[in-house]
Every structure is written in C-alpha cells, then in structure tokens.
Short mmCIF file of C-alpha atoms and ligand atoms in Angstrom, two decimals:
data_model
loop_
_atom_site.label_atom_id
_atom_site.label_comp_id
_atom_site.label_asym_id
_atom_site.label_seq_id
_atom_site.Cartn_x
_atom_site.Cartn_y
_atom_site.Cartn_z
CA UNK A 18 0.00 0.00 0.00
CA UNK A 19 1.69 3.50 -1.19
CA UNK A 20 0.22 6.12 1.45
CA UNK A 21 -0.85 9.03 -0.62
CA UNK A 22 0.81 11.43 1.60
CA UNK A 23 -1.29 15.06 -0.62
CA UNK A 24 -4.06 13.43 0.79
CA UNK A 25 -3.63 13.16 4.82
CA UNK A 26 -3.63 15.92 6.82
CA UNK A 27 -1.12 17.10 8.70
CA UNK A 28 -2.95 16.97 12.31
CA UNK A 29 -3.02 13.32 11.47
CA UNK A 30 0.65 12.95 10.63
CA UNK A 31 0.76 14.81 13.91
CA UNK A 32 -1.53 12.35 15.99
CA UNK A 33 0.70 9.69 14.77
CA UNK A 34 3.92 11.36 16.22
CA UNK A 35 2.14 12.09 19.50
CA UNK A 36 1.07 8.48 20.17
CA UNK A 37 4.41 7.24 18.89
CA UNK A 38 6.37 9.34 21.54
CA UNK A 39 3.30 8.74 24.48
CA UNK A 40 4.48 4.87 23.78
CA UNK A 41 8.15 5.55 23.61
CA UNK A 42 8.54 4.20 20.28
CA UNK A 43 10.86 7.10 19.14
CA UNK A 44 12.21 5.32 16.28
CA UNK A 45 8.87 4.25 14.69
CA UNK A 46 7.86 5.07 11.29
CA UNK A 47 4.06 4.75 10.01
CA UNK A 48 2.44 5.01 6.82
CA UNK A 49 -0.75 6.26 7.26
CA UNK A 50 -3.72 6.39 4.26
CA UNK A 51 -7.28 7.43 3.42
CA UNK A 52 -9.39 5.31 1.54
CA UNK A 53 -12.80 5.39 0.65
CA UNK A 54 -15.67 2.87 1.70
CA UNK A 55 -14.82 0.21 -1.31
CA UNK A 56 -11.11 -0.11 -0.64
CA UNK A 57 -12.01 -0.43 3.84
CA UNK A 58 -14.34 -2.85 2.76
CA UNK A 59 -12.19 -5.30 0.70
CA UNK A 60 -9.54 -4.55 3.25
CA UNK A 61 -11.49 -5.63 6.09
CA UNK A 62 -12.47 -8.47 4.04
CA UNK A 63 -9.29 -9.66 3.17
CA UNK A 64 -7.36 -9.09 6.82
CA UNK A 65 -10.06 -9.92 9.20
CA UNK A 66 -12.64 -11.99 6.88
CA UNK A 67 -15.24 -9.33 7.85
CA UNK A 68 -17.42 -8.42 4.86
CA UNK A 69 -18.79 -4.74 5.26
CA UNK A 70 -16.99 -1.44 5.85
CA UNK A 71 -15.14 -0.07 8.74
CA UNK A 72 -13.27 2.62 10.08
CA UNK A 73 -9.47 2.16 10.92
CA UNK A 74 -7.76 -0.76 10.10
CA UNK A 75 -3.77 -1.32 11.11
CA UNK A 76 -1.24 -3.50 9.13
CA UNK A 77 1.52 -4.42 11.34
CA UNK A 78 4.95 -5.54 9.15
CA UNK A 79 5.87 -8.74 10.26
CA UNK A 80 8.61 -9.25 12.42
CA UNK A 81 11.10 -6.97 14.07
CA UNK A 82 13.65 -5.16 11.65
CA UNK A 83 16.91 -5.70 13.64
CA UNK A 84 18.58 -2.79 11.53
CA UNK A 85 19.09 0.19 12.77
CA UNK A 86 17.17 3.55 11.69
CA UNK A 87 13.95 4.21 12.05
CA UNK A 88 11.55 1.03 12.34
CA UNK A 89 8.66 0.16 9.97
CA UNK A 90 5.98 -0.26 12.11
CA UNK A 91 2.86 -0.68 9.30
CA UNK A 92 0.14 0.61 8.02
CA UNK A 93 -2.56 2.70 9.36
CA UNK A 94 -5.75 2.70 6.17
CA UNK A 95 -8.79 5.02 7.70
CA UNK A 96 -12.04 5.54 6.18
CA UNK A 97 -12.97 8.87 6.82
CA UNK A 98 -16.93 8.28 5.68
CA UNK A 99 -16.84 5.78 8.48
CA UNK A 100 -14.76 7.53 11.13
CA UNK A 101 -16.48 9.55 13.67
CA UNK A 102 -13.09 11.27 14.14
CA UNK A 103 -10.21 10.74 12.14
CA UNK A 104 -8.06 11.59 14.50
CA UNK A 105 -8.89 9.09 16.97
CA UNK A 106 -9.08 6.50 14.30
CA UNK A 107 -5.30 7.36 13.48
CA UNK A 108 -4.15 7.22 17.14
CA UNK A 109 -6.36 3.28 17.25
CA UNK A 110 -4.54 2.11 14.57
CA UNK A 111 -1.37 3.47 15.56
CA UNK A 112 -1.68 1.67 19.44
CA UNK A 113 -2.29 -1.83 17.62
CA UNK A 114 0.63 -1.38 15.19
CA UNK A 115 2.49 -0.69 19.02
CA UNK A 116 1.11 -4.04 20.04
CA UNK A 117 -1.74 -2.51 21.86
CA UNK A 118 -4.65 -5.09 21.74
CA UNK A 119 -8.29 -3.31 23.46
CA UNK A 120 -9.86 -6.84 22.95
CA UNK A 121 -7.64 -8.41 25.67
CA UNK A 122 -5.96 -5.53 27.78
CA UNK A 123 -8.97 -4.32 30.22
CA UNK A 124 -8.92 -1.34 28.77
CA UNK A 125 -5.68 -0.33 29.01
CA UNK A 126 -5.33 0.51 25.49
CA UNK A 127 -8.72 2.77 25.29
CA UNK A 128 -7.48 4.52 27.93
CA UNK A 129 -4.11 5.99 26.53
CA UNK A 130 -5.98 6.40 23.15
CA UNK A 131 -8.46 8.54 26.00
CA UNK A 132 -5.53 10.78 27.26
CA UNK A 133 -3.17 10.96 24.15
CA UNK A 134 -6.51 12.54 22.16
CA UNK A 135 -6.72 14.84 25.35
CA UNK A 136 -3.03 15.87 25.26
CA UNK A 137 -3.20 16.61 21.68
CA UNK A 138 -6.31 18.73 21.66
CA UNK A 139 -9.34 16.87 19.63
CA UNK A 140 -10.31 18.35 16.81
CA UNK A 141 -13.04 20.52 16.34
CA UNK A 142 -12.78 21.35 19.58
CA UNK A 143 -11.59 24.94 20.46
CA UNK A 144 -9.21 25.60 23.71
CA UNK A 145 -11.71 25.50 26.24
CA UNK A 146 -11.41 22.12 26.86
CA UNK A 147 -12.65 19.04 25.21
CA UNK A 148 -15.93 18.66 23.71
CA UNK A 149 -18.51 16.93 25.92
CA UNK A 150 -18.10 13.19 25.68
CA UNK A 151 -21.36 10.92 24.95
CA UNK A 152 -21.10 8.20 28.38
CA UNK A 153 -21.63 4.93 27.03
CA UNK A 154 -22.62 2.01 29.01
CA UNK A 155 -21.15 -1.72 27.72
CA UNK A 156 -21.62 -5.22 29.50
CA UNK A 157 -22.41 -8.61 29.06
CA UNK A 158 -26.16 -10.37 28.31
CA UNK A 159 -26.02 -14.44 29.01
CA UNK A 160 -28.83 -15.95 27.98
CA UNK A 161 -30.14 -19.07 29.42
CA UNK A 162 -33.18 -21.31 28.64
CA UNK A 163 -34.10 -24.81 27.92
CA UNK A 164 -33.35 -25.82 24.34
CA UNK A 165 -35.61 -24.27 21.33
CA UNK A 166 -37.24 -21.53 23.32
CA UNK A 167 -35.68 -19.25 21.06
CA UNK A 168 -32.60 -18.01 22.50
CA UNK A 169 -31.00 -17.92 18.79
CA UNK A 170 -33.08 -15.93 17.53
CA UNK A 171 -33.31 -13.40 19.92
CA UNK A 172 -30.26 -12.85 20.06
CA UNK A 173 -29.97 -12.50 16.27
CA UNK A 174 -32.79 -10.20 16.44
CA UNK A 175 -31.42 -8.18 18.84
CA UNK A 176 -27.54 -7.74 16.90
CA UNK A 177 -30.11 -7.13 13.39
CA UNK A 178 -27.56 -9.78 12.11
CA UNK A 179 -27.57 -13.78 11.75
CA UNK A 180 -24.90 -14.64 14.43
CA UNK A 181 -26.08 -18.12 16.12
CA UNK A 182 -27.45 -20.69 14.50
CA UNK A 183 -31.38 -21.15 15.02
CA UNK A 184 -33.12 -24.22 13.82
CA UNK A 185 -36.15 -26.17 14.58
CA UNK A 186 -34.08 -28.84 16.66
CA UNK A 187 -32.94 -28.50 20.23
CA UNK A 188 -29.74 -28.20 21.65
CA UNK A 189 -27.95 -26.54 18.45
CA UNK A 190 -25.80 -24.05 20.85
CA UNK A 191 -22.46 -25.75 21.67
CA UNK A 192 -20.53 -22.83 21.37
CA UNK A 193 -21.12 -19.78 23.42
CA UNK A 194 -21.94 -17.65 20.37
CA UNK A 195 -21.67 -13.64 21.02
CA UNK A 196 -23.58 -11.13 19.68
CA UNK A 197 -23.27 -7.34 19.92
CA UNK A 198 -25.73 -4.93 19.78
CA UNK A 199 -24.31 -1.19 19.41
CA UNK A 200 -26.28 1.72 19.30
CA UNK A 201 -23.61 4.72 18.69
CA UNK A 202 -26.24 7.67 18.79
CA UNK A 203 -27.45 6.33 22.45
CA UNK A 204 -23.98 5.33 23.22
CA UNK A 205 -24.57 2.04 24.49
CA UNK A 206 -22.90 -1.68 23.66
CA UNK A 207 -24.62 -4.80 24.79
CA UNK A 208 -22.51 -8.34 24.68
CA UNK A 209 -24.75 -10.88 24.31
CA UNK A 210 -23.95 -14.37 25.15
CA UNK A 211 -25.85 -17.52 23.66
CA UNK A 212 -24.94 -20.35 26.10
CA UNK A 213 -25.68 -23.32 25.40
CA UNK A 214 -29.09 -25.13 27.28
CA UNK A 215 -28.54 -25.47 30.55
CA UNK A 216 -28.96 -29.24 31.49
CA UNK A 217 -27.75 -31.99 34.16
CA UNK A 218 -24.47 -32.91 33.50
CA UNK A 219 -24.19 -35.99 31.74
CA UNK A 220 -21.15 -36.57 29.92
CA UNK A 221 -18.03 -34.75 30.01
CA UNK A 222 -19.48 -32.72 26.81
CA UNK A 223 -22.08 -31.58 29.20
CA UNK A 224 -20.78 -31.42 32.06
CA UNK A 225 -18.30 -28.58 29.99
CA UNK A 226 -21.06 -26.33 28.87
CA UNK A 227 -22.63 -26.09 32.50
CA UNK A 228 -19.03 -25.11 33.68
CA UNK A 229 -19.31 -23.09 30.75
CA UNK A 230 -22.74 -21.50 32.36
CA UNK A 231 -20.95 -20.55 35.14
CA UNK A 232 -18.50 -19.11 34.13
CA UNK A 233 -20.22 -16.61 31.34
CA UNK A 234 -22.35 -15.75 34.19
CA UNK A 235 -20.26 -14.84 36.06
CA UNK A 236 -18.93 -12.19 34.24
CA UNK A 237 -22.79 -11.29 32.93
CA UNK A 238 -23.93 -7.64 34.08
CA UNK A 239 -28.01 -9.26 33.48
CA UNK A 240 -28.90 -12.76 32.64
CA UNK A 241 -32.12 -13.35 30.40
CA UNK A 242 -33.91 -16.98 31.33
CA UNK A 243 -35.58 -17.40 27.84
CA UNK A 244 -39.25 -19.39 28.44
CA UNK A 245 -41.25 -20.61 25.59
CA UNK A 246 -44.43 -18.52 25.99
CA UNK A 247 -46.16 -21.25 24.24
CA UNK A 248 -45.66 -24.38 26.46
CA UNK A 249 -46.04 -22.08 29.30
CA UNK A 250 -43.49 -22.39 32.62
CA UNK A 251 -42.28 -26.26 33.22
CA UNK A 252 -40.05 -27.80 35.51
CA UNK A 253 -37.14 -27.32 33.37
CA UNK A 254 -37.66 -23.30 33.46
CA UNK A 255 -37.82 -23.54 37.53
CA UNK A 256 -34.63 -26.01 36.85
CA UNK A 257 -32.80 -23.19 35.27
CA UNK A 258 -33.80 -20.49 37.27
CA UNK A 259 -32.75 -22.05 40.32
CA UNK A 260 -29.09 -22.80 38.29
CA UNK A 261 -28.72 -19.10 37.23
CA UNK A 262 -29.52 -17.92 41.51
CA UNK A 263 -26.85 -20.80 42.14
CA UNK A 264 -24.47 -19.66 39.52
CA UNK A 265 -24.62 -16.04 40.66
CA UNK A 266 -26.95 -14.26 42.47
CA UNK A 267 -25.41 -10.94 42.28
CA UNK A 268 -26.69 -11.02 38.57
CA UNK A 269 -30.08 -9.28 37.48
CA UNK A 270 -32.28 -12.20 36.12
CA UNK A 271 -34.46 -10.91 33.46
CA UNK A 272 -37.00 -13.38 32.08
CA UNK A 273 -38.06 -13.13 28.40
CA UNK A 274 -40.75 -14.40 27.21
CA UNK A 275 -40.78 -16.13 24.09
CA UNK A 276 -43.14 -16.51 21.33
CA UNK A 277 -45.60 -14.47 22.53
CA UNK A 278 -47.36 -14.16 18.54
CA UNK A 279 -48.23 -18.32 19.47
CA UNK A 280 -49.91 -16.84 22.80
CA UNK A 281 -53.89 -17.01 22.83
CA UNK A 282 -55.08 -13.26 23.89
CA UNK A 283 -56.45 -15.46 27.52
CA UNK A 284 -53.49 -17.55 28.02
CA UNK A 285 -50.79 -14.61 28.12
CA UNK A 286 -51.80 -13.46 31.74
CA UNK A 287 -51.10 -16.72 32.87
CA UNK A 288 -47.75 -17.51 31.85
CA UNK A 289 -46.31 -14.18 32.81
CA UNK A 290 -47.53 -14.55 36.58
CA UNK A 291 -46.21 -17.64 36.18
CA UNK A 292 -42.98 -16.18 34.56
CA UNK A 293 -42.93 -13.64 37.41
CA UNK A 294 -42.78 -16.38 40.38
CA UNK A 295 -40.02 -17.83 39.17
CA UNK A 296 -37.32 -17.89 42.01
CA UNK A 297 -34.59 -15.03 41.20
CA UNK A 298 -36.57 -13.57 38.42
CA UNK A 299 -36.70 -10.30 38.81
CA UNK A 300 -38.68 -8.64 35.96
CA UNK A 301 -40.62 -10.66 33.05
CA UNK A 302 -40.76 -9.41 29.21
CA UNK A 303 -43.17 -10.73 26.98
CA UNK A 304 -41.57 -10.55 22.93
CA UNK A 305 -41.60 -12.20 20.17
CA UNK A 306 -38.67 -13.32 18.55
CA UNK A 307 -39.83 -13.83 15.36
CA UNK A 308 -42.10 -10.77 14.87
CA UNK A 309 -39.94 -8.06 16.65
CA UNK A 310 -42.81 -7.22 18.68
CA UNK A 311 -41.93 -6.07 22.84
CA UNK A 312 -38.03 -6.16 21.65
CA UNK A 313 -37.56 -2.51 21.51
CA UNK A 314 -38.59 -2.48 25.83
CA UNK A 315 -36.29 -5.48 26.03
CA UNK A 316 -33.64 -4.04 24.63
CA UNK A 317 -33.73 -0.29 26.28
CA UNK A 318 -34.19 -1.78 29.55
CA UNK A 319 -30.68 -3.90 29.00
CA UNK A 320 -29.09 -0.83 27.68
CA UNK A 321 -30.25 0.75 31.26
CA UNK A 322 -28.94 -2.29 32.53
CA UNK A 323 -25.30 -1.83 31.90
CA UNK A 324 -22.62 -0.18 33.51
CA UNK A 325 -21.03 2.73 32.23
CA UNK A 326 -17.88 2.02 30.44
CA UNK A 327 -16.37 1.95 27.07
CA UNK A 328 -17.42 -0.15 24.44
CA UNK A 329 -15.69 -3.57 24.03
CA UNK A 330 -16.27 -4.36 20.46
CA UNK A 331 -15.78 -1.54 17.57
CA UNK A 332 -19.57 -0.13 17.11
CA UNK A 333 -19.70 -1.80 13.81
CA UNK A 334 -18.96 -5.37 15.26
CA UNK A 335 -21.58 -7.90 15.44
CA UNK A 336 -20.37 -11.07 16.60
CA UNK A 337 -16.67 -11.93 17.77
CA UNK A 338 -16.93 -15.43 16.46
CA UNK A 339 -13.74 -16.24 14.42
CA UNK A 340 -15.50 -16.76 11.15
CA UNK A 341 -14.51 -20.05 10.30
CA UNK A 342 -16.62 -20.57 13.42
CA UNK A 343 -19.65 -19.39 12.25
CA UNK A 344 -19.39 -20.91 8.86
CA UNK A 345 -19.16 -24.09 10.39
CA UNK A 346 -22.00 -23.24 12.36
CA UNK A 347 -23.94 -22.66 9.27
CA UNK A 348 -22.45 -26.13 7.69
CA UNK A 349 -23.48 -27.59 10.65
CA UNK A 350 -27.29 -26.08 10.53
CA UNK A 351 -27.80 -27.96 7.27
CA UNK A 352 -26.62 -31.02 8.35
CA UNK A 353 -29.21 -31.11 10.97
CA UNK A 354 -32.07 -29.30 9.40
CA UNK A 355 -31.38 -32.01 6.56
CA UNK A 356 -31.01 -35.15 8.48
CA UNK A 357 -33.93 -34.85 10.99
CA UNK A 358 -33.53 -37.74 13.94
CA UNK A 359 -31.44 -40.13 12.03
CA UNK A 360 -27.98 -38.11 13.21
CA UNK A 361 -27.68 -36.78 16.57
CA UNK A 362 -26.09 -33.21 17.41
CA UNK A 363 -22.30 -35.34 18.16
CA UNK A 364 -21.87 -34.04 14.71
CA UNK A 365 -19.13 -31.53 14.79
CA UNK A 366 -18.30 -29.87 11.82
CA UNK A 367 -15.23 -28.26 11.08
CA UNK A 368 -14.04 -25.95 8.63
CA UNK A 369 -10.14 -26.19 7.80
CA UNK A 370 -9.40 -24.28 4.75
CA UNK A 371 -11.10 -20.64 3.62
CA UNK A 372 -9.63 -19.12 0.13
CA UNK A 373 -11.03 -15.95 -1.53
CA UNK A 374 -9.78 -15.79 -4.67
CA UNK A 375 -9.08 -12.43 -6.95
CA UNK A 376 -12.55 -13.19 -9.08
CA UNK A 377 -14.83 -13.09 -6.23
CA UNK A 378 -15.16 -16.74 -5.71
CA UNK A 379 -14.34 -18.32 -2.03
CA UNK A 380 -13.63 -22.09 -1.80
CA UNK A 381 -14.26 -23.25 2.10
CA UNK A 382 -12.99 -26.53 2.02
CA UNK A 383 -14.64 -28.53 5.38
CA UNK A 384 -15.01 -32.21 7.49
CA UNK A 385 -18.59 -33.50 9.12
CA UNK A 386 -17.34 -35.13 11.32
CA UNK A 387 -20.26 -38.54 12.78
CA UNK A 388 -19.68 -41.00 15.35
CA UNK A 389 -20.18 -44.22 13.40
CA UNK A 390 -20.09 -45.63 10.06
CA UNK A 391 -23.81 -45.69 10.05
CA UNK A 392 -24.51 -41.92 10.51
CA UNK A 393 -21.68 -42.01 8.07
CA UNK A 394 -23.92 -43.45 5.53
CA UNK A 395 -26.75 -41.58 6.34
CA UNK A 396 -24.78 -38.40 5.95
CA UNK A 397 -23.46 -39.62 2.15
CA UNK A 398 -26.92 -40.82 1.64
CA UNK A 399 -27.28 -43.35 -1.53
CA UNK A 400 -25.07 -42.33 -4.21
CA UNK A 401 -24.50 -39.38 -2.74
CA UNK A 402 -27.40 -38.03 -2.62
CA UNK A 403 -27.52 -36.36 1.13
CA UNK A 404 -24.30 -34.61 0.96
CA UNK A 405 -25.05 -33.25 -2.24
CA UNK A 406 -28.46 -31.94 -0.32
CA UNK A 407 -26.75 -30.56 2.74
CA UNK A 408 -23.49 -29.33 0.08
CA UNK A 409 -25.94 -27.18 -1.61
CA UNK A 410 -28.26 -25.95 1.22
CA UNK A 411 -24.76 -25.12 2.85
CA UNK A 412 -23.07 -23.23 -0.09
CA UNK A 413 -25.95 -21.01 -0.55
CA UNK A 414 -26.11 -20.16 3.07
CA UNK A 415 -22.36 -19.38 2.94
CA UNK A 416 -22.53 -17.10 -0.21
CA UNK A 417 -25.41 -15.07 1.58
CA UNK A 418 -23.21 -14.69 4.61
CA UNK A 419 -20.03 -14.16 2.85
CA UNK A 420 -21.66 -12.15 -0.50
CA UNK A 421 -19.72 -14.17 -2.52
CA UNK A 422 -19.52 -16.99 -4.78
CA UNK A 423 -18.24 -20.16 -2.94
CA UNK A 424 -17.01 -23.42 -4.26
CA UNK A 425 -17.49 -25.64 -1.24
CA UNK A 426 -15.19 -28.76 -0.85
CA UNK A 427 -17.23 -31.10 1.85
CA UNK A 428 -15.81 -34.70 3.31
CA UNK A 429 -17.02 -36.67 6.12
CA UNK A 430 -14.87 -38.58 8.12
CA UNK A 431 -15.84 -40.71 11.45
CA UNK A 432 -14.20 -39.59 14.58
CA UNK A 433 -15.47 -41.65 17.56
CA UNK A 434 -16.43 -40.94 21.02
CA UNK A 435 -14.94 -37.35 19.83
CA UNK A 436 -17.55 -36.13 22.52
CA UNK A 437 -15.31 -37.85 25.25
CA UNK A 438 -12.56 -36.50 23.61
CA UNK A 439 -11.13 -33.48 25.69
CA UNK A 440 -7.89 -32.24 23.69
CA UNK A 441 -9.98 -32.30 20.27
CA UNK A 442 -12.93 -30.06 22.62
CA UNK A 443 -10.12 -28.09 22.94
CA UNK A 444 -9.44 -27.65 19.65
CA UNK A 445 -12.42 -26.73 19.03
CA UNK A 446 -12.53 -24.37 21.18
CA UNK A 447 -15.35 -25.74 23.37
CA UNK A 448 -13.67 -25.69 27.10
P1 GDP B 547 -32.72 -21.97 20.98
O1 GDP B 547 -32.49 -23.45 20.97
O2 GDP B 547 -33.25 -21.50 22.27
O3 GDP B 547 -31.53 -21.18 20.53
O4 GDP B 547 -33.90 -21.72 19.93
P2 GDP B 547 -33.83 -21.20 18.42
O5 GDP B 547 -33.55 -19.74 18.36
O6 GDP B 547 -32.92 -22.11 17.65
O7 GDP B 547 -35.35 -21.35 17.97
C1 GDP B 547 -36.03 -22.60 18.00
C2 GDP B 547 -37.25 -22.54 17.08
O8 GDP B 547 -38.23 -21.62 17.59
C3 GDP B 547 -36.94 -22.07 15.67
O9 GDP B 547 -37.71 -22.83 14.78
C4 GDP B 547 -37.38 -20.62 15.67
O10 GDP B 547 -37.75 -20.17 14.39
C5 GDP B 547 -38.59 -20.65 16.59
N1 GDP B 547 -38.83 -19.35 17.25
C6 GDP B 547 -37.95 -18.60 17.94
N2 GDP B 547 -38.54 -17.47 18.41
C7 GDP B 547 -39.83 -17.51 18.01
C8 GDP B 547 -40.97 -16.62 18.21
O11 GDP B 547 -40.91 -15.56 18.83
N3 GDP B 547 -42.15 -17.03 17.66
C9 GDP B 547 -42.26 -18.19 16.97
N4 GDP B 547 -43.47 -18.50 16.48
N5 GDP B 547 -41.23 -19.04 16.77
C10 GDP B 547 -40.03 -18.72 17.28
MG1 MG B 548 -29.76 -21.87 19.86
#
C-alpha cells in the first residue's frame, strides 16, 4: 500500500507522532492512508474476513527489523466516511501497530488512546477544553433457557444480524456464540452471550457447557432466562432459574418471554404470573422473537442495565466469532435441518481451509465429522445423494453470509467418542 501522503492531513501525521512518543517508540515510522468505503471494505475483508466497511484498520509488518534507523511499524488505512473522528481512528490504529490489543488488555489501550486525544487537543474542539463526551454504558447479556425456546433468535434479532445458529431442533448451541448490539447515537454496547441449554451434566461434553454456564455468568452484568411462551413455565424453566440464583446471584435475572405471537389473547396473563414467580426472576418481558414485537422495551431496559464504560467491540462489530466458526455453524445447521432424527447433534463440523480468490469466488474446504459408520452413511446418503443436499443448502447459506460466490469442498470422516474426547474439545474451542 503506497500512502498518498497530498491526501492526509497534517494533524493526522501529527496524531501519529504524538502516540508514537506517548508509547516511547521514538524510532517508529508509520504510513498512514485514506481510503474510501470500497477499498475499507475489501480490506477488512481480506485481513479480518469481515465483509462490510469499517473505520481504521492497522497492518503491522511482520517481524522486528533488527537494523538500525527508524523502524517500519505498518500501516494505518482510515475511512474517513466511516470515522467519527479521524483523528482518533489514526491514534487506534497506531496503538495496535504498538502491540496494543483493546480486545484483551482491560482497557488499558482505550485509555491511553483517551488521554493521548486529550493531550493533543481533539479536533473541532476549540481551547476550552474538550468537547462533551457521549457516556456509554457496555456489558455482558447471558442468555439461558431450555433448548428451542428461542434463545438464537433473539439474540440474532437483537444484533439485526444472523450470528447463532437457530433451527427447529434442540440443543444446536455448543458454542457460546456472542452477539453485539451497538447503538452509537445512544452510546450504548450490549454483549450478548448464547450459552448453550442449561442441562444436568451428563457426559463430560455436558458437564463442559454447564461449567461453561458458570463461568459466562459470572462475568454477565443481566442474565435473560428465555421461556417458551407457548408451552407455558415447566419444571425445566424452575430447573434453570434455580441454576442461574446458584451460579450467581449478584446477577439481574431478566425473564423473556418467548413466542408471545403463538400466545392465545387469555393464556398470556397466565404464563407471565407464572414467569414472574419464578425464584430469582426479577422482571418478566413478553416478545416475540420472530415478529420483533416487545423487543424494543427489552432491549432499552438492558441498555439501562449496563454499567457505564467503554465499548468492548468496535460499534460496527456484530459477533466476535472467528468466522470459520460461524461458517461451520452454518455447515453444521444444514446437516441437521437435513437429516432430521437419524444423526444426533455429536456431529461436529469443522471448517479447515477458507480461500477468496481475486474473481470473487471463495472455496471453504470442510469435514462432518459422525460417530459411526452408520450416521456415516446416512450423511453420504445413496449415491451421494444427502451430501449433495446438505453441500448445496450449505453453499448457498455461505454465499449469503459471505456475499460471494463459494465453491465448497465437503468430506465426512468418522471420529469416535470425539464427545469424550477433551484435547480435540479443545481444539475446538469448546472448554
Ligand atoms: P434456541 O435453541 O433457544 O436457541 O432456539 P432457536 O432460536 O434455535 O429457535 C427454536 C425454534 O423456535 C426455531 O424454529 C425458531 O424459528 C422458533 N422461534 C424462535 N422465536 C420464536 C418466536 O418468537 N415465535 C415463533 N413462532 N417461533 C419462534
Ligand atoms: Mg440456539
């Protein structure tokens, strides 16, 4: 990338230095350049596999250059269109090529972006002091709820973005998925966290995701016990309820409930009281999922909800799955939609190879992986005929999610008792 020097100002050039000599990188040298909204977005494509526009992105050279003289740090490409300020998009980019990392440091990197944007005046601003700052609020949503009450598809309705995978079938949620929900005008972040359905542990794949339940939780600023309006309040809602006060009680529980637009106008009154007695709940939500309808109170209340603090995710962010991840996930969503009973959810799938080539199209090359040469056949299907199925559904899925063309490569190999299996779970990233 050749920075087009004409074209950056010099306060940015400026903002650069500052940061440079607030890390005590003296001897750093950064290129920094403005592109417009096509270039950010086949940038952001092609470094982080995330298909829309951004703001700043930062290209770190690789390696150290032992020679002396001043050090190539990188590559600093801002979008102005999508930049609320320039400036502070130079100074972010600038901190990660300095090995700055917001995602993992507690905020330690927000915070010197905070004071170096101080020191340096922002812009706009005249010299009476810095412009009055928006306070945002940012925490964490876990959402808990017995399989197929809809906890997928809240959550995707709440981010306005497909992030977990929803289908008809329970217990589709290995993986805590994340979703975040920004609103930049308000100036406030929610985190939400699809755990998996809570249930008694039974294996050591189970026993994992209530471990799992604990944990998120315990980090959670609310927790939402999804119920399924529908079937009313059972003993597995109470079950949960009880698990969430056990988990943490210092948490807000919040219950939503789901599928209200299945809800006969009489039956409604009942299942909230209901909803409402459950021990720890605190206040009850009626929505609907599907239909949009009571999010918009869900949603503001949360917002209320969270501490004040800085966003974790960039605004634009809606998930912080890796994205093989969630193409997997969306592999995986055909295989079950597609095979009904006949193979349980111990199929893993697993994508190992993503290529997007210069004419658009992206081969994803993945394994299925079943338990047994019989779910094995099942998944081929006679003469091929199942994979072929689930290849298709799968490859159109993928090229809505990715916008692009994709060849998909798909083989199924048995792994057994990879459920018992706790260094592949770790590979998978399922602790
Ligand atoms: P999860 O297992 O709790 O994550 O549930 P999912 O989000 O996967 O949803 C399970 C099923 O319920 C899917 O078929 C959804 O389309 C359906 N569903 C979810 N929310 C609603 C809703 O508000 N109304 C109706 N009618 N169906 C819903
Ligand atoms: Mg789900």
């Amino acid at each position: 990338m050749s920075p087009d020097l004409s074209d950056v100002p010099e306060s940015l050039t400026e903002a650069v230095a500052a940061t440079l000599r607030t890390v005590g990188v003296e001897d750093g040298h950064i290129a920094v350049v403005l592109v417009d909204e096509v270039r950010i977005h086949e940038l952001n494509r092609l470094q982080r596999g995330i298909d829309r526009p951004t703001d700043v992105l930062a290209f770190p050279v690789d390696g150290i250059d032992p020679v002396a003289g001043p050090r190539e740090l990188g590559d600093v490409a801002i979008c102005p269109e999508h930049c609320t300020d320039v400036t502070e998009a130079a100074v972010h980019g600038t901190l990660h090529l300095c090995g700055f990392d917001h995602q993992s440091d507690n905020g330690e990197m927000l915070a010197l972006q905070e004071g170096i944007l101080r020191d340096i005046g922002l812009p706009g601003g005249d010299d009476s002091g810095p412009a009055p700052e928006l306070v945002t609020r940012a925490g964490f949503v876990g959402l808990a709820g017995r399989p197929n009450v809809g906890k997928s598809t809240l959550v995707n309705a709440m981010v306005g973005a497909r992030v977990a995978i929803v289908s008809d079938r329970p217990q589709t949620t290995r993986r805590a998925a994340r979703g975040v929900a920004t609103d930049s005008e308000a100036g406030w972040q929610l985190v939400l966290i699809d755990l998996p359905g809570v249930q008694r542990p039974r294996d050591v794949l189970t026993k994992r995701m209530q471990k799992r339940v604990e944990q998120e939780l315990a980090g959670a600023d609310v927790a939402l016990l999804v119920i399924n309006g529908e079937e009313g309040v059972g003993p597995g809602d109470r079950f949960i309820s009880k698990a969430l006060l056990g988990a943490n009680a210092q948490v807000p529980v919040i219950c939503v409930v789901n599928k209200m637009d299945r809800i006969k106008r009489g039956a409604a009154a009942r299942v909230l009281t209901d909803a409402a007695a459950l021990q720890g709940v605190t206040e009850v939500f009626p929505v609907s999922a599907k239909t949009g309808d009571g999010l918009e109170e869900l949603v503001q209340r949360l917002a209320g909800l969270m501490p004040e603090g800085h966003y974790m995710y960039p605004p634009e962010d809606r998930t912080d799955q890796p994205s093989n991840v969630l193409l997997a996930e969306l592999i995986r969503e055909q295989v079950l939609n597609r095979t009904r009973d006949e193979v349980p959810h111990s199929v893993e799938v697993s994508v190992t190879e993503v290529e997007q080539r210069e004419d658009g199209l992206t081969t994803i090359r993945a394994e299925i992986w079943p338990e047994t040469e019989s779910q094995k056949g099942i998944l081929i299907g006679r003469g091929g005929i199942k994979i072929q199925e689930i290849g298709t559904g799968a490859r159109r899925r993928l090229e809505e999610e990715l916008g692009t063309k994709v060849h998909l490569d798909l083989q199924v190999k048995v792994r057994r008792h990879w459920r018992r299996d706790g260094a592949l779970l770790d590979r998978l990233g399922i602790e």
